[in-house]
CSV table of C-alpha atoms in Angstrom, one decimal:
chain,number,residue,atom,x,y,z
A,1300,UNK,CA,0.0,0.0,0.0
A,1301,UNK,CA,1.2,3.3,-0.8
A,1302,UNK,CA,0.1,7.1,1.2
A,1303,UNK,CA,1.1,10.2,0.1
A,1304,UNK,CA,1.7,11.4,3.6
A,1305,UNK,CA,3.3,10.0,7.0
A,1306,UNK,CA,-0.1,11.3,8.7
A,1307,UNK,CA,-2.4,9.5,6.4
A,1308,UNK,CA,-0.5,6.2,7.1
A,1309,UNK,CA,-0.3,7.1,10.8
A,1310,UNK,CA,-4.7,7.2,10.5
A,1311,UNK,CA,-5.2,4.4,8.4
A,1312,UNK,CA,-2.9,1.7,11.0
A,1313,UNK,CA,-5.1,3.6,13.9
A,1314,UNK,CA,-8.1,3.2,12.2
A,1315,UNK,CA,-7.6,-0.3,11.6
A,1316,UNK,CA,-6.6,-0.6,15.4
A,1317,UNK,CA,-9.5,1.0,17.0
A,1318,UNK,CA,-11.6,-1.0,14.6
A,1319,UNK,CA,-10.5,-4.2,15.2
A,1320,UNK,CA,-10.3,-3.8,19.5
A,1321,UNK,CA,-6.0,-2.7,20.1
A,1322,UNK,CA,-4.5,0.3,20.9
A,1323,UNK,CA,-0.9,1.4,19.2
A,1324,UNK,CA,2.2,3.6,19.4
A,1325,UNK,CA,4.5,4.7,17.1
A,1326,UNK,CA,7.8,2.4,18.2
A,1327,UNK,CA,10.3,3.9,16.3
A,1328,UNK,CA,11.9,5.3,13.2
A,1329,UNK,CA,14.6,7.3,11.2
A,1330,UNK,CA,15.1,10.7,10.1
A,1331,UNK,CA,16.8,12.0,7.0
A,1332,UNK,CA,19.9,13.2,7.1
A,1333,UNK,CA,21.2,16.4,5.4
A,1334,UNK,CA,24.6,17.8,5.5
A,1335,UNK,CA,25.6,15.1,8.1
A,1336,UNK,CA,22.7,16.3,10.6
A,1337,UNK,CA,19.9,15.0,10.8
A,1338,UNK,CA,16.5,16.5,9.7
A,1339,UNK,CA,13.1,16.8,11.2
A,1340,UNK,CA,12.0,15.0,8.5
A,1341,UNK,CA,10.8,10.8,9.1
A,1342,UNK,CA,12.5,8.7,6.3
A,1343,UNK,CA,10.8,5.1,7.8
A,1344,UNK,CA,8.5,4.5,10.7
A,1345,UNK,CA,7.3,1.9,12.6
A,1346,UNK,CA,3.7,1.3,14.6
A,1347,UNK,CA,3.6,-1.3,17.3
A,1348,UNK,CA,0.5,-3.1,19.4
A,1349,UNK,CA,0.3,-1.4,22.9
A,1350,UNK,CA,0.7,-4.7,23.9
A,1351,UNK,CA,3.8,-5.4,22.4
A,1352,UNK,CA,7.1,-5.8,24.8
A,1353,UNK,CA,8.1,-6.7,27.6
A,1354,UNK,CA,6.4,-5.9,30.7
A,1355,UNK,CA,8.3,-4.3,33.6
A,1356,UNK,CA,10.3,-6.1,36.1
A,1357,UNK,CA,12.8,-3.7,37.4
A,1358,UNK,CA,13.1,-4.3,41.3
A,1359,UNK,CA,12.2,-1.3,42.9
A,1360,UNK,CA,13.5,-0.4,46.6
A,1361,UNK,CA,10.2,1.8,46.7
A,1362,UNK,CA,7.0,1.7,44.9
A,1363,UNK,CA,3.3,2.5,46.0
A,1364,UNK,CA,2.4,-0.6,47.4
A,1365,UNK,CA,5.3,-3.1,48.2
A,1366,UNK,CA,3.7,-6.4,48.5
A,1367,UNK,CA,6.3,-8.8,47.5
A,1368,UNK,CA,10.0,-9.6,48.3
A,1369,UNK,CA,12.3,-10.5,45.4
A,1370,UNK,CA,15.0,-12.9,45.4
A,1371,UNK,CA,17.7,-10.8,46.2
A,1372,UNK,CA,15.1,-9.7,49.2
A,1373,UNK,CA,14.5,-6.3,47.9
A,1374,UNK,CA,10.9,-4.9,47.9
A,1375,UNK,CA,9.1,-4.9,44.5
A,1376,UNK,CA,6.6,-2.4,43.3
A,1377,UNK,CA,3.4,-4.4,42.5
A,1378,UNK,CA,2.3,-2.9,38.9
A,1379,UNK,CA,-0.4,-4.0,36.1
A,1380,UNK,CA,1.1,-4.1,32.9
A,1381,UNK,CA,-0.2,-4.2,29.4
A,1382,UNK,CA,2.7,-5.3,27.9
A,1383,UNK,CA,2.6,-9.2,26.9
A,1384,UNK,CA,5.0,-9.4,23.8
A,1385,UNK,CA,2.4,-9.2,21.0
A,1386,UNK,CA,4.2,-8.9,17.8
A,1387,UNK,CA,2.1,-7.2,15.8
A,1388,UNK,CA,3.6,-4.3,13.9
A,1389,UNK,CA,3.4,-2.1,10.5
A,1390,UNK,CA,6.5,-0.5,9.0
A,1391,UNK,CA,6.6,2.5,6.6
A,1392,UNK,CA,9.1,3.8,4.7
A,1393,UNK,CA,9.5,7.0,2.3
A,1394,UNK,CA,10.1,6.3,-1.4
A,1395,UNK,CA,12.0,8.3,-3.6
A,1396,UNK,CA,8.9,8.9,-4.8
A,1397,UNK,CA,8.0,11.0,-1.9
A,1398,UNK,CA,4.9,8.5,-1.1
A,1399,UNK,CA,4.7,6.6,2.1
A,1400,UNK,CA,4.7,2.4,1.5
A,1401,UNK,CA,3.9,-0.1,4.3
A,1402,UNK,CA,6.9,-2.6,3.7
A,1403,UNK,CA,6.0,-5.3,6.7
A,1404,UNK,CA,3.0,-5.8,8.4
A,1405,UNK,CA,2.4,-8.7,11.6
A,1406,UNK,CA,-1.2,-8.6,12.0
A,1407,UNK,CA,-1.8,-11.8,14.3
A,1408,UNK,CA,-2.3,-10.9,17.8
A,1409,UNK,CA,-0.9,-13.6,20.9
A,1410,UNK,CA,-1.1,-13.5,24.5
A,1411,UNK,CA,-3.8,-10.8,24.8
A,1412,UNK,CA,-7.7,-10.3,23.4
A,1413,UNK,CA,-9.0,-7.7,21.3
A,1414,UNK,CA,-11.8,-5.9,23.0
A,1415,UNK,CA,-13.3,-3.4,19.8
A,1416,UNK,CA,-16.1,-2.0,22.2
A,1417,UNK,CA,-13.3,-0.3,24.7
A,1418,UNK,CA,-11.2,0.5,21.9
């Protein structure tokens, strides 16, 4: 697929998102360079499941509620966490063109459920 803009690409993957029951985050991306320095302009981009990672298990000497003991026997912040490691993902990158094409897409969901009506 092919968008003339990074914004129209950037509405179409949420779109598709809200539609379907996920929430997502732009993960990543380059900028073009220009003289050695780089621009303020994207050259690729890349959207990920809000879901997607690893969830947070820093030990944490203090924390809101410290409910657990670790194994090093330092108290642990007790936190919810999205994050499950679902790999879904589009990736974007600017032709020479000047037109935006999606050049990988993982669209198959694990270790969470989509829930369109919260979306």
């Amino acid at each position: 697929m092919l968008f003339s803009t990074l914004d129209d690409s950037d509405n179409f993957f949420r779109r598709y998102a809200k539609q379907q029951g996920f929430g997502i985050v732009k993960a990543g991306g380059a900028y073009k360079l220009a003289n050695g320095k780089t621009t303020n302009e994207r050259c690729n981009c890349t959207w990920k499941c809000e879901s997607g990672g690893k969830p947070d298990s820093r030990v944490r000497p203090t924390g809101r509620l410290l409910n657990e003991v670790s194994d090093k026997g330092v108290l642990m912040a007790n936190r919810k966490t999205k994050k499950v490691g679902c790999p879904v993902m589009l990736h974007a990158k600017l032709t020479r063109e000047g037109e935006w094409q999606i050049r990988s897409v993982v669209l198959e969901h694990k270790n969470h459920e989509l829930v369109p009506s919260i979306s």
